[in-house]
Coordinates of C-alpha atoms in Angstrom, one line a residue:
M1 CA -39.4 85.1 -11.6
R2 CA -41.1 88.5 -12.2
T3 CA -38.7 91.4 -12.5
I4 CA -39.0 94.3 -10.1
D5 CA -39.6 96.8 -13.0
D6 CA -41.8 94.7 -15.3
P7 CA -44.1 97.2 -17.1
S8 CA -46.7 94.5 -17.7
R9 CA -47.0 93.9 -14.0
K10 CA -50.7 93.5 -13.0
G11 CA -52.3 95.6 -10.4
S12 CA -54.2 94.3 -7.4
A13 CA -58.0 94.0 -7.3
K14 CA -58.0 97.1 -5.1
E15 CA -56.0 99.0 -7.8
A16 CA -58.5 97.9 -10.5
A17 CA -61.3 99.3 -8.4
H18 CA -59.5 102.6 -8.1
P19 CA -58.0 103.6 -11.5
A20 CA -56.1 106.5 -9.9
K21 CA -53.9 103.8 -8.3
A22 CA -53.2 102.0 -11.5
H23 CA -49.7 103.6 -11.8
R24 CA -48.8 102.9 -8.1
A25 CA -47.3 99.5 -9.0
F26 CA -44.4 99.9 -6.5
S27 CA -45.7 102.0 -3.7
A28 CA -49.0 100.1 -3.5
T29 CA -47.0 96.9 -2.4
V30 CA -45.5 98.8 0.5
V31 CA -48.3 100.9 1.9
D32 CA -51.7 99.5 0.7
G33 CA -53.9 97.2 2.7
V34 CA -54.6 96.3 6.4
E35 CA -51.5 94.2 6.5
R36 CA -49.3 97.2 5.7
A37 CA -50.4 99.2 8.7
P38 CA -46.9 98.8 10.3
N39 CA -45.3 100.1 7.1
R40 CA -47.6 103.2 7.1
S41 CA -47.0 103.8 10.8
M42 CA -43.3 104.4 10.1
L43 CA -44.0 106.9 7.5
Y44 CA -46.3 109.2 9.6
P45 CA -43.4 110.6 11.6
T46 CA -41.6 111.4 8.3
G47 CA -44.4 113.7 7.3
F48 CA -47.0 111.5 5.6
K49 CA -50.7 112.3 6.0
P50 CA -53.4 109.7 5.4
A51 CA -54.1 111.1 1.9
D52 CA -50.5 110.7 0.9
F53 CA -50.8 106.9 0.8
D54 CA -53.0 107.2 -2.2
K55 CA -50.4 109.2 -4.1
N56 CA -47.4 108.2 -6.2
I57 CA -44.3 108.0 -3.9
I58 CA -41.5 109.8 -5.7
G59 CA -37.9 109.6 -4.5
I60 CA -35.6 112.6 -4.6
A61 CA -32.1 111.2 -4.8
S62 CA -29.8 113.9 -3.5
T63 CA -26.1 113.9 -3.8
W64 CA -25.7 116.7 -1.4
S65 CA -22.5 116.9 0.6
M66 CA -20.2 119.5 2.0
V67 CA -17.3 117.5 0.6
T68 CA -17.2 119.6 -2.5
P69 CA -18.6 122.9 -3.9
C70 CA -20.0 120.9 -6.8
N71 CA -22.6 119.4 -4.4
M72 CA -22.9 121.7 -1.5
H73 CA -26.1 123.4 -2.7
I74 CA -27.9 120.2 -3.8
N75 CA -29.9 119.9 -0.6
K76 CA -31.7 123.1 -1.5
L77 CA -32.3 121.8 -5.0
A78 CA -33.7 118.6 -3.6
D79 CA -36.2 120.6 -1.6
E80 CA -37.3 122.4 -4.8
A81 CA -37.7 119.0 -6.6
A82 CA -39.8 117.7 -3.6
A83 CA -41.9 120.8 -3.7
G84 CA -42.5 120.4 -7.4
T85 CA -43.5 116.7 -6.9
D86 CA -45.9 117.5 -4.0
A87 CA -47.5 120.4 -5.9
A88 CA -48.2 118.1 -8.9
G89 CA -50.0 115.6 -6.7
G90 CA -47.2 113.2 -5.7
K91 CA -45.6 112.5 -2.4
A92 CA -41.8 113.1 -2.3
I93 CA -39.3 111.4 -0.1
I94 CA -35.8 112.9 -0.1
F95 CA -32.8 110.6 0.4
N96 CA -29.1 110.9 0.1
T97 CA -26.2 109.1 -1.6
I98 CA -22.5 109.8 -1.5
T99 CA -20.3 112.0 -3.5
I100 CA -16.5 112.3 -3.7
A101 CA -14.5 115.3 -4.9
D102 CA -12.3 114.6 -7.9
G103 CA -10.7 118.1 -7.7
I104 CA -9.7 117.6 -4.1
S105 CA -8.5 114.0 -4.3
M106 CA -6.7 114.6 -7.7
G107 CA -3.1 113.4 -7.7
T108 CA -3.4 111.4 -4.5
E109 CA -4.1 107.8 -3.6
G110 CA -7.7 108.9 -2.7
M111 CA -8.4 109.5 -6.4
K112 CA -8.6 105.7 -6.8
Y113 CA -12.0 105.9 -5.3
S114 CA -13.4 108.3 -7.9
L115 CA -14.6 105.9 -10.6
V116 CA -15.5 103.4 -7.9
S117 CA -17.9 106.0 -6.5
R118 CA -19.9 105.8 -9.8
E119 CA -20.8 102.2 -9.0
V120 CA -21.5 103.0 -5.3
I121 CA -23.8 105.8 -6.3
A122 CA -25.7 103.6 -8.7
D123 CA -25.9 100.8 -6.2
S124 CA -27.1 103.0 -3.4
I125 CA -29.9 104.7 -5.4
E126 CA -31.0 101.3 -6.7
T127 CA -31.1 100.0 -3.2
V128 CA -33.2 102.8 -1.7
V129 CA -35.7 103.1 -4.6
G130 CA -36.0 99.3 -4.9
C131 CA -36.4 98.8 -1.2
Q132 CA -38.8 101.6 -0.4
G133 CA -41.3 101.0 -3.2
M134 CA -40.9 104.3 -5.0
D135 CA -42.9 104.7 -8.2
G136 CA -40.3 107.0 -9.8
Y137 CA -37.6 109.4 -8.8
V138 CA -35.7 112.5 -9.5
A139 CA -31.9 112.2 -9.2
I140 CA -29.8 115.4 -8.7
G141 CA -26.1 115.2 -9.4
G142 CA -23.3 117.7 -9.3
C143 CA -19.8 116.2 -9.5
D144 CA -18.4 114.0 -12.3
K145 CA -19.4 110.5 -11.1
N146 CA -22.8 111.5 -9.7
M147 CA -24.3 111.8 -13.1
P148 CA -23.4 108.5 -14.8
G149 CA -24.1 106.8 -11.4
C150 CA -27.6 108.2 -11.4
L151 CA -28.2 107.2 -15.0
I152 CA -26.9 103.7 -14.4
S153 CA -29.4 103.3 -11.6
M154 CA -32.2 104.6 -13.8
A155 CA -31.3 102.1 -16.5
R156 CA -31.3 99.3 -14.0
L157 CA -34.5 100.0 -12.2
N158 CA -36.4 101.2 -15.4
R159 CA -38.8 103.3 -13.3
P160 CA -40.0 106.7 -14.5
S161 CA -37.2 109.1 -13.6
V162 CA -35.7 112.5 -14.5
F163 CA -32.1 113.6 -14.0
V164 CA -31.3 117.1 -12.8
Y165 CA -27.8 118.5 -13.2
G166 CA -26.8 120.6 -10.2
G167 CA -25.5 123.3 -12.5
T168 CA -22.2 125.0 -13.4
I169 CA -20.2 127.2 -11.1
L170 CA -19.5 130.9 -11.9
P171 CA -15.9 131.6 -12.8
G172 CA -13.4 133.1 -10.4
C173 CA -11.5 136.3 -11.4
F174 CA -7.8 137.0 -11.2
K175 CA -6.2 140.1 -12.6
G176 CA -9.3 140.8 -14.6
K177 CA -9.4 137.3 -16.2
E178 CA -11.9 134.5 -15.6
I179 CA -10.3 131.5 -14.0
D180 CA -11.3 128.1 -12.6
L181 CA -9.8 125.0 -11.0
V182 CA -7.7 124.0 -14.0
N183 CA -6.0 127.3 -13.8
V184 CA -4.8 126.4 -10.3
F185 CA -3.4 123.0 -11.4
E186 CA -1.6 124.8 -14.3
A187 CA -0.3 127.5 -12.0
V188 CA 1.5 124.7 -10.0
G189 CA 3.5 124.0 -13.2
Q190 CA 4.1 127.7 -13.9
H191 CA 5.5 128.0 -10.4
A192 CA 7.7 125.0 -10.8
N193 CA 9.0 126.6 -14.0
H194 CA 9.7 129.8 -12.1
N195 CA 7.2 131.8 -14.1
I196 CA 5.1 132.9 -11.2
P197 CA 6.0 133.4 -7.5
E198 CA 4.4 131.4 -4.7
S199 CA 2.4 134.4 -3.7
E200 CA 0.7 134.5 -7.1
L201 CA -0.1 130.8 -6.9
T202 CA -1.7 131.3 -3.5
A203 CA -3.7 134.2 -4.8
I204 CA -5.0 132.1 -7.7
E205 CA -6.0 129.2 -5.4
K206 CA -8.0 131.5 -3.2
C207 CA -10.2 133.0 -5.9
A208 CA -10.6 130.3 -8.5
I209 CA -13.7 128.7 -6.9
P210 CA -16.2 131.5 -5.9
G211 CA -19.2 129.4 -4.8
A212 CA -21.4 126.4 -5.5
G213 CA -21.5 124.4 -8.7
S214 CA -19.5 122.1 -10.9
C215 CA -16.1 123.1 -12.5
G216 CA -16.8 125.7 -15.0
G217 CA -15.3 124.6 -18.3
M218 CA -16.4 121.8 -20.7
Y219 CA -14.9 119.4 -18.2
T220 CA -16.5 116.1 -17.2
A221 CA -19.4 117.4 -15.1
N222 CA -20.6 119.8 -17.8
T223 CA -19.9 117.3 -20.5
M224 CA -22.0 114.6 -18.8
G225 CA -24.8 117.0 -18.0
S226 CA -25.0 117.9 -21.7
A227 CA -24.8 114.3 -22.8
I228 CA -27.6 113.3 -20.5
E229 CA -29.8 116.1 -21.8
A230 CA -29.1 115.0 -25.3
L231 CA -29.9 111.5 -24.3
G232 CA -33.3 112.7 -23.3
M233 CA -33.1 112.1 -19.6
S234 CA -33.1 115.8 -18.4
L235 CA -35.4 118.7 -19.1
P236 CA -34.3 121.2 -21.8
N237 CA -31.3 123.3 -20.8
S238 CA -30.9 121.5 -17.4
S239 CA -27.3 121.0 -18.5
S240 CA -26.4 124.6 -19.1
Q241 CA -27.9 126.4 -16.1
I242 CA -25.9 128.2 -13.4
A243 CA -26.0 126.3 -10.1
E244 CA -27.2 129.1 -8.0
S245 CA -29.9 130.6 -10.1
D246 CA -33.7 130.9 -10.4
E247 CA -33.5 128.9 -13.6
K248 CA -31.9 125.9 -11.8
R249 CA -34.5 126.0 -9.0
E250 CA -37.3 126.1 -11.5
D251 CA -35.7 123.2 -13.3
C252 CA -35.9 121.1 -10.1
R253 CA -39.5 122.0 -9.5
K254 CA -40.4 121.0 -13.1
A255 CA -38.5 117.8 -12.8
G256 CA -40.5 116.8 -9.7
A257 CA -43.7 117.3 -11.7
A258 CA -42.3 115.6 -14.9
V259 CA -41.8 112.3 -13.1
L260 CA -45.6 112.1 -12.4
N261 CA -46.2 112.8 -16.1
L262 CA -43.9 110.0 -17.1
I263 CA -45.8 107.7 -14.7
A264 CA -49.1 108.7 -16.1
K265 CA -47.8 108.0 -19.6
N266 CA -45.9 104.9 -18.6
I267 CA -42.7 106.2 -20.1
R268 CA -39.6 104.5 -18.6
P269 CA -35.9 105.2 -19.0
R270 CA -35.3 102.4 -21.5
D271 CA -38.0 103.8 -23.7
I272 CA -35.9 106.9 -23.8
M273 CA -32.3 105.5 -23.7
T274 CA -32.3 103.9 -27.1
R275 CA -29.4 103.5 -29.5
K276 CA -30.4 106.6 -31.4
A277 CA -30.5 108.5 -28.2
F278 CA -27.0 107.5 -27.4
E279 CA -25.9 108.6 -30.8
N280 CA -27.5 112.0 -30.0
A281 CA -25.5 112.2 -26.8
I282 CA -22.2 111.4 -28.6
T283 CA -23.0 114.0 -31.2
V284 CA -23.5 116.7 -28.6
V285 CA -20.3 115.7 -26.8
M286 CA -18.3 116.0 -30.0
A287 CA -19.8 119.4 -30.9
L288 CA -19.0 120.7 -27.4
G289 CA -15.4 119.4 -27.3
G290 CA -16.3 117.4 -24.2
S291 CA -14.4 115.2 -21.8
T292 CA -12.8 111.8 -22.7
N293 CA -14.7 110.5 -19.6
A294 CA -17.9 110.7 -21.7
V295 CA -16.7 107.7 -23.7
L296 CA -16.3 105.6 -20.5
H297 CA -19.6 106.7 -19.0
L298 CA -21.8 106.4 -22.1
L299 CA -20.5 102.9 -22.7
A300 CA -21.4 102.0 -19.1
I301 CA -24.9 103.5 -19.2
A302 CA -25.6 101.9 -22.6
H303 CA -24.4 98.5 -21.2
T304 CA -26.9 98.8 -18.3
A305 CA -29.7 99.9 -20.6
G306 CA -29.1 96.9 -22.9
V307 CA -28.0 99.1 -25.8
K308 CA -25.0 97.9 -27.9
L309 CA -22.5 100.8 -28.0
T310 CA -18.8 100.4 -28.8
L311 CA -15.7 102.6 -29.3
E312 CA -16.3 102.4 -33.1
D313 CA -19.5 104.4 -32.7
F314 CA -17.5 107.3 -31.4
T315 CA -15.2 107.1 -34.4
R316 CA -18.2 106.9 -36.8
I317 CA -20.0 109.8 -35.4
G318 CA -16.8 111.8 -34.9
K319 CA -16.1 111.7 -38.6
K320 CA -19.2 113.8 -39.4
V321 CA -19.6 116.1 -36.3
P322 CA -17.4 119.2 -36.0
V323 CA -16.2 120.8 -32.7
L324 CA -18.3 124.0 -32.6
A325 CA -17.9 125.2 -29.0
D326 CA -15.0 127.5 -28.0
L327 CA -15.0 126.3 -24.4
K328 CA -12.3 125.5 -21.8
P329 CA -10.0 123.7 -21.4
S330 CA -8.8 124.0 -25.0
G331 CA -11.0 127.1 -25.7
R332 CA -11.7 130.5 -24.2
F333 CA -15.1 130.4 -22.5
V334 CA -16.7 128.7 -19.5
M335 CA -20.2 127.1 -19.3
A336 CA -21.7 130.1 -17.5
A337 CA -21.0 132.1 -20.7
L338 CA -22.9 129.5 -22.8
S339 CA -25.8 129.7 -20.3
R340 CA -26.1 133.5 -20.7
I341 CA -26.6 133.2 -24.5
G342 CA -29.2 130.5 -24.4
G343 CA -27.6 127.3 -23.2
L344 CA -27.4 124.0 -25.0
T345 CA -30.8 123.9 -26.8
P346 CA -29.9 126.4 -29.6
L347 CA -26.8 124.3 -30.4
M348 CA -29.0 121.1 -30.4
K349 CA -31.5 122.8 -32.7
R350 CA -28.6 123.7 -35.1
L351 CA -27.4 120.1 -35.0
L352 CA -30.9 118.8 -35.7
A353 CA -31.3 121.2 -38.7
K354 CA -28.1 119.7 -40.1
G355 CA -29.4 116.2 -39.8
L356 CA -26.9 115.3 -37.1
L357 CA -29.5 114.5 -34.4
H358 CA -32.4 112.0 -34.3
G359 CA -35.3 114.3 -33.7
D360 CA -37.8 111.5 -33.2
C361 CA -36.2 110.3 -29.9
L362 CA -38.5 110.4 -26.9
T363 CA -37.5 112.5 -23.9
V364 CA -38.5 113.0 -20.2
T365 CA -40.9 115.8 -21.2
G366 CA -43.0 113.1 -22.8
K367 CA -42.3 114.7 -26.2
T368 CA -39.7 114.0 -28.8
L369 CA -36.4 115.9 -29.1
A370 CA -37.7 117.7 -32.2
E371 CA -40.8 118.8 -30.4
N372 CA -38.8 120.1 -27.4
L373 CA -36.6 122.2 -29.8
K374 CA -39.4 123.5 -32.1
D375 CA -39.7 127.0 -30.5
V376 CA -36.1 127.4 -29.3
K377 CA -34.5 130.7 -30.5
D378 CA -31.0 130.8 -32.0
Y379 CA -28.1 132.3 -30.3
P380 CA -27.8 136.1 -30.4
A381 CA -25.9 137.6 -33.3
G382 CA -22.2 138.3 -32.6
Q383 CA -21.7 135.7 -29.9
E384 CA -18.3 133.8 -30.2
I385 CA -18.9 130.8 -28.0
I386 CA -20.6 128.5 -30.5
R387 CA -19.1 128.7 -34.0
P388 CA -21.0 128.3 -37.3
F389 CA -20.7 125.0 -39.2
D390 CA -18.6 126.8 -41.9
N391 CA -16.0 128.0 -39.3
P392 CA -15.6 125.2 -36.7
I393 CA -13.0 124.8 -34.1
K394 CA -12.2 121.5 -35.7
P395 CA -14.0 120.0 -38.7
D396 CA -14.4 116.6 -37.1
G397 CA -14.6 115.1 -33.6
H398 CA -11.9 115.7 -31.0
L399 CA -12.4 112.3 -29.2
V400 CA -10.3 110.0 -31.3
I401 CA -10.3 106.3 -30.8
L402 CA -6.8 104.8 -31.4
K403 CA -5.8 101.2 -31.9
G404 CA -2.5 99.5 -32.6
N405 CA 0.1 97.2 -31.1
L406 CA 0.2 99.4 -28.0
A407 CA -3.6 99.4 -27.6
P408 CA -5.2 96.4 -29.4
D409 CA -8.6 96.9 -27.7
G410 CA -8.5 100.7 -28.1
A411 CA -7.5 103.9 -26.5
V412 CA -9.1 107.4 -26.3
A413 CA -7.3 110.5 -27.3
K414 CA -8.5 114.1 -26.9
I415 CA -7.2 116.0 -30.0
S416 CA -8.5 119.5 -30.2
G417 CA -6.2 120.2 -33.2
K418 CA -4.2 122.8 -31.4
E419 CA -1.6 120.3 -30.3
G420 CA -1.2 118.8 -33.8
L421 CA -2.5 115.5 -35.3
K422 CA 0.7 113.4 -34.9
F423 CA 3.4 112.9 -32.3
E424 CA 6.5 110.8 -32.4
G425 CA 8.8 110.5 -29.4
K426 CA 10.7 108.3 -27.0
A427 CA 9.0 106.6 -24.1
R428 CA 9.7 107.8 -20.6
V429 CA 8.1 105.2 -18.3
F430 CA 6.6 105.7 -14.9
E431 CA 4.8 103.1 -12.7
S432 CA 2.5 105.6 -11.1
E433 CA 1.0 109.1 -11.5
E434 CA 3.0 110.4 -8.5
K435 CA 6.4 109.5 -10.0
S436 CA 5.5 111.1 -13.3
L437 CA 4.4 114.3 -11.7
A438 CA 7.6 114.6 -9.8
A439 CA 9.6 114.1 -13.0
I440 CA 7.7 116.7 -14.9
L441 CA 8.1 119.3 -12.1
D442 CA 11.8 118.7 -11.6
G443 CA 12.7 118.9 -15.3
T444 CA 13.4 115.2 -15.9
V445 CA 10.8 115.1 -18.6
K446 CA 12.1 116.8 -21.8
K447 CA 10.9 117.9 -25.2
G448 CA 10.2 114.9 -27.4
D449 CA 9.3 112.6 -24.5
V450 CA 6.2 110.4 -24.5
I451 CA 5.3 110.1 -20.9
V452 CA 4.0 106.6 -20.2
I453 CA 2.0 106.2 -16.9
R454 CA 1.0 102.6 -16.4
Y455 CA -0.6 100.4 -13.7
E456 CA -3.3 103.0 -13.3
G457 CA -6.1 101.1 -15.1
P458 CA -9.4 99.9 -13.8
R459 CA -7.8 96.8 -12.1
G460 CA -4.3 97.9 -11.8
G461 CA -4.8 101.2 -10.0
P462 CA -7.3 100.1 -9.1
G463 CA -9.9 102.8 -10.0
M464 CA -8.4 104.3 -13.1
R465 CA -7.2 107.7 -11.7
E466 CA -7.5 110.9 -13.7
M467 CA -4.1 112.4 -14.7
L468 CA -5.0 116.1 -14.3
A469 CA -2.0 116.9 -12.1
P470 CA 0.6 115.7 -14.6
T471 CA -1.2 117.0 -17.7
S472 CA -1.6 120.4 -16.0
A473 CA 2.0 120.4 -14.9
V474 CA 3.0 119.7 -18.6
M475 CA 0.9 122.7 -19.7
G476 CA 2.2 124.9 -16.9
K477 CA 5.8 124.0 -17.8
G478 CA 5.2 125.1 -21.4
L479 CA 5.5 121.6 -22.8
G480 CA 2.0 121.2 -24.1
K481 CA 3.1 120.8 -27.7
E482 CA 6.5 119.3 -26.9
V483 CA 5.5 116.1 -25.1
A484 CA 2.7 113.5 -25.2
L485 CA 1.3 111.6 -22.3
I486 CA -0.3 108.1 -22.5
T487 CA -1.8 106.0 -19.8
D488 CA -4.2 103.1 -19.0
G489 CA -5.7 105.6 -16.5
R490 CA -8.1 108.4 -17.3
F491 CA -8.0 112.1 -17.8
S492 CA -10.0 114.9 -16.2
G493 CA -12.2 116.9 -18.5
G494 CA -9.8 119.7 -17.7
S495 CA -6.8 117.9 -19.2
H496 CA -5.6 119.1 -22.6
G497 CA -2.5 118.7 -24.7
F498 CA -1.4 115.6 -26.6
V499 CA -2.9 113.0 -24.3
V500 CA -4.1 109.4 -24.8
G501 CA -5.9 107.4 -22.0
H502 CA -8.1 104.3 -21.5
I503 CA -5.4 102.1 -23.1
A504 CA -6.7 98.6 -23.3
P505 CA -5.8 96.0 -22.3
E506 CA -4.3 97.7 -19.3
A507 CA -0.8 97.0 -18.1
Y508 CA -2.0 95.1 -15.0
A509 CA -3.9 92.7 -17.3
G510 CA -0.8 92.0 -19.4
G511 CA -1.5 94.6 -22.0
P512 CA 1.4 95.8 -24.2
L513 CA 1.7 99.0 -22.1
A514 CA 3.4 96.8 -19.5
F515 CA 6.2 95.9 -21.8
V516 CA 7.3 99.4 -22.8
K517 CA 10.8 100.4 -21.9
N518 CA 12.5 103.8 -21.6
G519 CA 13.6 105.0 -25.0
D520 CA 11.2 102.9 -27.0
P521 CA 9.8 104.9 -30.0
I522 CA 6.1 105.6 -29.9
T523 CA 4.0 107.2 -32.7
I524 CA 0.5 108.6 -32.1
D525 CA -1.4 109.4 -35.3
A526 CA -4.8 110.9 -34.9
K527 CA -5.4 110.9 -38.7
K528 CA -4.8 107.2 -39.0
H529 CA -6.3 106.5 -35.6
T530 CA -3.3 104.5 -34.5
I531 CA -0.9 104.3 -31.5
T532 CA 2.2 102.3 -32.3
L533 CA 5.1 101.0 -30.3
G534 CA 8.1 100.8 -32.5
V535 CA 9.4 97.5 -31.2
P536 CA 9.4 94.3 -33.3
A537 CA 6.7 91.8 -32.4
K538 CA 9.4 89.2 -31.6
E539 CA 10.9 91.5 -29.0
L540 CA 7.5 92.3 -27.5
A541 CA 6.8 88.6 -27.2
A542 CA 10.1 88.1 -25.4
R543 CA 9.3 90.9 -23.0
K544 CA 5.9 89.5 -22.3
K545 CA 7.3 86.1 -21.5
K546 CA 9.5 87.7 -18.8
W547 CA 6.7 89.9 -17.3
K548 CA 5.0 89.1 -14.1
A549 CA 1.8 90.8 -13.0
P550 CA 2.3 93.0 -9.9
A551 CA 0.7 91.9 -6.6
P552 CA -2.7 93.5 -6.0
R553 CA -2.4 96.8 -4.3
Y554 CA -5.5 96.2 -2.2
T555 CA -6.8 92.9 -0.8
K556 CA -9.7 94.0 1.3
G557 CA -12.4 96.7 1.1
V558 CA -14.2 98.5 -1.8
L559 CA -11.1 98.9 -4.0
A560 CA -10.3 95.2 -3.8
K561 CA -13.9 94.3 -4.7
Y562 CA -13.9 96.8 -7.5
A563 CA -10.6 95.4 -8.9
A564 CA -12.0 91.9 -8.8
L565 CA -15.2 92.8 -10.6
V566 CA -14.5 95.6 -13.0
S567 CA -14.6 95.2 -16.8
P568 CA -11.9 96.7 -19.1
A569 CA -12.1 100.4 -20.0
N570 CA -13.2 99.7 -23.6
L571 CA -16.3 98.0 -22.1
G572 CA -17.1 100.9 -19.8
A573 CA -15.3 99.8 -16.6
V574 CA -18.6 98.5 -15.1
T575 CA -18.8 96.0 -12.3
D576 CA -21.6 93.7 -13.6
F577 CA -20.5 93.1 -17.2
H578 CA -19.5 89.5 -16.4
L579 CA -22.9 88.8 -14.9
D580 CA -25.1 89.5 -17.9
P581 CA -23.4 91.2 -20.9
Q582 CA -26.6 91.0 -23.0
I583 CA -29.3 92.6 -20.9
A584 CA -32.4 92.9 -23.1
P585 CA -34.0 96.3 -23.4
G586 CA -37.1 96.5 -21.2
K587 CA -35.9 93.8 -18.8
G588 CA -34.5 94.4 -15.4
H589 CA -32.8 92.2 -12.8
Q590 CA -34.5 90.0 -10.2

């Protein structure tokens, strides 16, 4: 059976007679010919003119929603992308997909839908583009899961496409200091520690989010925007533009035109998303001090693109790439500050000059990465946001892959260096995020504890919630260097401190995390890349024999379906891994 995205697909006799239609492989099947008169009739009321049926139909996948400030401006950006497409000779069709708001659902049962939404977004974009015969598309994402969801759809469909990052928010201001959402979470801990009154907490919450755009530090949205640009799937500096800016609007218009250029050159996502391109993405994430979520999402995108990527690749690249960006949450600056001094491209040019990037990788401009960076100017003298190579924040990568008897299949730690490289403590075990947060805020958690939060993995949660509320409470309570936190769940890009997540196998699947008891000694060693439970193997085996898997928390609906299908975290937590784990590059699905 021929795949829907087969680049060798033969055109019709009509297309052969009209070379201009040779790249309309998908739209032609929907709108060409006498027999398609009913199809065309439904497009007239949407704005089509007769001449539009001879043009490439380009989808504009908008993640607009008033659910969150991250996405509340994307309808306007979608209009700009459509205008850019139409001006370049295509015919744009705007359509929507969903978004959820991590920052709003954080710490609640609703956060279980967050990672699930990545799959829903990918599925919905694939469904619309595949159904409507679009020749290519622009996808515009703002919040954390929009971006990998869009990229997964691009890898599946393999039709010419460009990703546009919705852009970063401007920082809020409190007492003359720049603040953002993470400051609000940490203020909760400060209030619980009686360091600030409730009136100050209220004042912080009211001014932390001043407008549209994604959370301002090097959190997951900005991390993934940067990773996707380094991957080659966004136009230069798309990842570091302010959401409400002329530059971002122009980025959208150029993206609309860029898709048509990709169609003309028959450049498809899997031509761009190669193994070397993923190595570029990992390198940039390391240099920026990016979110642990990048590990999960890049593994998922690579799986869909048919590229073999493993946790070991992050370790290998991390050994040679320093952390150069002094960005929140561990650093001082927000993404808007990086935008003002030139954005991401000067950093990429520096990395290229050091031999840390593959300059020959193809990008959505139709040019190589090296060609895109050729005329980029360096950062201005005296800036403090991006450090020189001889004075890094950390000499090697901050995303540390750990293994050991507590995580045989791996875990992901975010070690900036400020919290130390080794932690030894006693386990304090919680069966959910909510119980751990209460214990942190009421003072139950003490110096020397290793907070263990389990049954929050992909299947056990289900949905692998982010632990921003407990990690922020730890920081707010002044325990950032005094306790560690480990989980089979995830972390927000805003989390910092001595934290380890993505522990695999997860507790629900019978991983060793399920057998930890209060008081058990745990050692986390970032230098040796190990996480060790100080319990004899014989004792662990006895505990395992007595253990019973908890009953599923959901038996119907999207969370139940997700729990039944999802792969382990070390394989990207994707929902189709069991169907075809070896998808060949260049091949799609039926």
